[in-house]
Short mmCIF file of C-alpha atoms in Angstrom, two decimals:
data_model
loop_
_atom_site.label_atom_id
_atom_site.label_comp_id
_atom_site.label_asym_id
_atom_site.label_seq_id
_atom_site.Cartn_x
_atom_site.Cartn_y
_atom_site.Cartn_z
CA UNK A 1 -206.49 119.71 166.00
CA UNK A 2 -203.79 119.60 163.33
CA UNK A 3 -200.11 120.26 162.82
CA UNK A 4 -197.78 120.62 159.87
CA UNK A 5 -195.27 117.92 158.97
CA UNK A 6 -193.35 119.19 155.97
CA UNK A 7 -196.08 120.14 153.48
CA UNK A 8 -198.74 117.79 154.88
CA UNK A 9 -201.31 118.29 157.61
CA UNK A 10 -201.42 115.66 160.35
CA UNK A 11 -204.86 115.56 161.94
CA UNK A 12 -205.29 114.71 165.60
CA UNK A 13 -207.94 112.05 164.98
CA UNK A 14 -209.03 111.92 168.62
CA UNK A 15 -209.86 115.66 168.56
CA UNK A 16 -211.58 115.35 165.18
CA UNK A 17 -213.76 112.54 166.54
CA UNK A 18 -214.65 114.63 169.61
CA UNK A 19 -215.61 117.57 167.45
CA UNK A 20 -217.72 115.43 165.15
CA UNK A 21 -219.37 113.54 168.01
CA UNK A 22 -220.63 116.76 169.60
CA UNK A 23 -222.71 117.48 166.47
CA UNK A 24 -220.86 120.74 165.94
CA UNK A 25 -221.08 122.40 162.56
CA UNK A 26 -217.33 122.25 162.18
CA UNK A 27 -215.49 122.65 158.89
CA UNK A 28 -211.92 121.51 158.44
CA UNK A 29 -209.81 123.36 155.89
CA UNK A 30 -206.91 121.35 154.58
CA UNK A 31 -205.50 123.97 152.23
CA UNK A 32 -203.05 126.43 153.70
CA UNK A 33 -200.57 128.64 151.89
CA UNK A 34 -197.43 128.67 154.03
CA UNK A 35 -195.77 131.32 151.84
CA UNK A 36 -196.40 134.02 154.41
CA UNK A 37 -193.44 135.93 155.86
CA UNK A 38 -193.34 137.77 159.16
CA UNK A 39 -191.20 140.84 159.74
CA UNK A 40 -190.85 143.00 162.84
CA UNK A 41 -190.05 146.65 162.23
CA UNK A 42 -187.03 147.86 164.18
CA UNK A 43 -184.93 151.02 164.01
CA UNK A 44 -182.33 150.64 161.25
CA UNK A 45 -184.20 147.93 159.37
CA UNK A 46 -183.98 148.69 155.67
CA UNK A 47 -187.12 148.57 153.52
CA UNK A 48 -185.33 146.59 150.78
CA UNK A 49 -186.03 143.49 152.84
CA UNK A 50 -189.68 143.77 151.76
CA UNK A 51 -188.62 143.59 148.11
CA UNK A 52 -186.77 140.35 148.80
CA UNK A 53 -189.74 138.92 150.69
CA UNK A 54 -192.17 139.84 147.89
CA UNK A 55 -190.05 137.85 145.44
CA UNK A 56 -190.20 134.79 147.68
CA UNK A 57 -193.53 134.95 149.52
CA UNK A 58 -197.19 135.54 148.65
CA UNK A 59 -197.83 137.77 151.67
CA UNK A 60 -196.01 139.59 154.44
CA UNK A 61 -197.24 140.27 157.96
CA UNK A 62 -195.56 143.40 159.29
CA UNK A 63 -195.32 143.92 163.03
CA UNK A 64 -195.48 147.72 163.01
CA UNK A 65 -194.83 150.26 165.73
CA UNK A 66 -197.56 151.22 168.18
CA UNK A 67 -201.01 151.14 166.63
CA UNK A 68 -199.72 150.31 163.15
CA UNK A 69 -197.14 152.96 162.30
CA UNK A 70 -194.97 152.30 159.24
CA UNK A 71 -192.08 154.79 158.69
CA UNK A 72 -192.19 156.71 155.42
CA UNK A 73 -190.23 159.95 155.59
CA UNK A 74 -186.51 159.13 155.58
CA UNK A 75 -184.02 156.65 154.14
CA UNK A 76 -186.06 153.90 155.84
CA UNK A 77 -189.14 154.63 153.72
CA UNK A 78 -191.21 151.50 154.14
CA UNK A 79 -194.22 153.07 152.44
CA UNK A 80 -192.59 153.02 148.99
CA UNK A 81 -191.51 149.40 149.54
CA UNK A 82 -195.03 148.44 150.64
CA UNK A 83 -196.47 150.05 147.49
CA UNK A 84 -193.95 148.20 145.31
CA UNK A 85 -194.60 144.77 146.80
CA UNK A 86 -198.40 145.08 146.64
CA UNK A 87 -198.00 145.93 142.95
CA UNK A 88 -196.13 142.59 142.68
CA UNK A 89 -199.27 140.86 144.01
CA UNK A 90 -197.82 140.38 147.52
CA UNK A 91 -200.40 141.10 150.23
CA UNK A 92 -199.44 142.99 153.38
CA UNK A 93 -201.14 142.59 156.75
CA UNK A 94 -200.14 145.09 159.45
CA UNK A 95 -200.33 144.15 163.13
CA UNK A 96 -198.97 145.84 166.24
CA UNK A 97 -195.81 144.83 168.08
CA UNK A 98 -197.41 146.02 171.32
CA UNK A 99 -198.98 143.20 173.30
CA UNK A 100 -202.74 143.43 173.74
CA UNK A 101 -202.94 146.71 171.84
CA UNK A 102 -204.01 146.05 168.26
CA UNK A 103 -203.89 148.48 165.37
CA UNK A 104 -205.86 151.64 164.68
CA UNK A 105 -204.22 152.86 161.50
CA UNK A 106 -206.65 155.74 160.84
CA UNK A 107 -205.36 157.60 163.91
CA UNK A 108 -202.04 158.99 162.61
CA UNK A 109 -200.75 160.04 159.20
CA UNK A 110 -197.78 157.67 159.45
CA UNK A 111 -200.08 154.65 159.48
CA UNK A 112 -202.95 156.11 157.44
CA UNK A 113 -200.66 156.44 154.40
CA UNK A 114 -199.83 152.73 154.55
CA UNK A 115 -203.50 151.83 154.88
CA UNK A 116 -204.25 153.86 151.75
CA UNK A 117 -202.13 151.45 149.69
CA UNK A 118 -204.32 148.91 147.90
CA UNK A 119 -204.10 145.42 149.41
CA UNK A 120 -202.59 146.56 152.68
CA UNK A 121 -204.77 145.05 155.38
CA UNK A 122 -205.09 146.19 158.97
CA UNK A 123 -204.84 143.45 161.57
CA UNK A 124 -206.94 145.25 164.18
CA UNK A 125 -206.99 143.07 167.29
CA UNK A 126 -205.35 140.06 165.63
CA UNK A 127 -202.28 138.84 167.45
CA UNK A 128 -199.20 138.21 165.32
CA UNK A 129 -199.70 134.46 165.52
CA UNK A 130 -203.36 134.72 164.59
CA UNK A 131 -202.60 137.11 161.70
CA UNK A 132 -200.00 134.78 160.17
CA UNK A 133 -202.22 131.72 160.54
CA UNK A 134 -205.37 133.44 159.29
CA UNK A 135 -203.50 134.80 156.27
CA UNK A 136 -202.11 131.32 155.50
CA UNK A 137 -205.66 129.97 155.72
CA UNK A 138 -207.21 132.74 153.58
CA UNK A 139 -204.55 132.44 150.87
CA UNK A 140 -205.08 128.67 150.89
CA UNK A 141 -208.77 129.21 150.09
CA UNK A 142 -208.38 131.84 147.36
CA UNK A 143 -205.81 133.69 145.29
CA UNK A 144 -208.24 136.57 144.72
CA UNK A 145 -206.94 139.44 146.86
CA UNK A 146 -210.40 140.89 147.45
CA UNK A 147 -211.65 137.52 148.68
CA UNK A 148 -208.61 137.21 150.96
CA UNK A 149 -209.31 140.71 152.32
CA UNK A 150 -212.89 139.67 153.08
CA UNK A 151 -211.73 136.51 154.88
CA UNK A 152 -209.20 138.42 156.98
CA UNK A 153 -211.82 141.01 157.93
CA UNK A 154 -214.42 138.39 158.87
CA UNK A 155 -214.24 137.29 162.52
CA UNK A 156 -214.15 133.55 163.16
CA UNK A 157 -215.97 132.54 166.31
CA UNK A 158 -214.87 129.32 167.93
CA UNK A 159 -216.85 129.73 171.14
CA UNK A 160 -219.51 127.36 169.78
CA UNK A 161 -217.06 124.49 169.88
CA UNK A 162 -216.78 123.05 173.37
CA UNK A 163 -214.46 120.14 173.87
CA UNK A 164 -214.36 118.28 177.12
CA UNK A 165 -210.92 117.13 178.10
CA UNK A 166 -210.53 113.40 178.32
#
């Protein structure tokens, strides 16, 4: 329905008209916060990168291993870096690198420790693309981290919107 052009949103007016003509209770949000970084954990990646991202972004989506594992017990201790950046008011949303798997961070200690950090959010079944977009949307609506957490954890159902192709 919309796309970014620099810092502006260009609305597809034909789609907007179709949505409005179907009497759908549709709300358009024009405020997005594009200061969301995405990082994919990989062997050898140093946690200092999170410190750089926290200085330049409002939130970071981390594509973690498996069901949300974040390494914490060696020189690549991402847990300490995650704690540091959340203290700098940078939110963290953890998703899985594994396609169609999702996160279940309560399962193992390696991911449970990250989830215990305040303002670390679990992506659950959100895909990477959905997590980044939803976080941009939530941060565009509020700067209150608890409100953002609530928005991320609230499912958005679009199955009520049916658009016939023209």
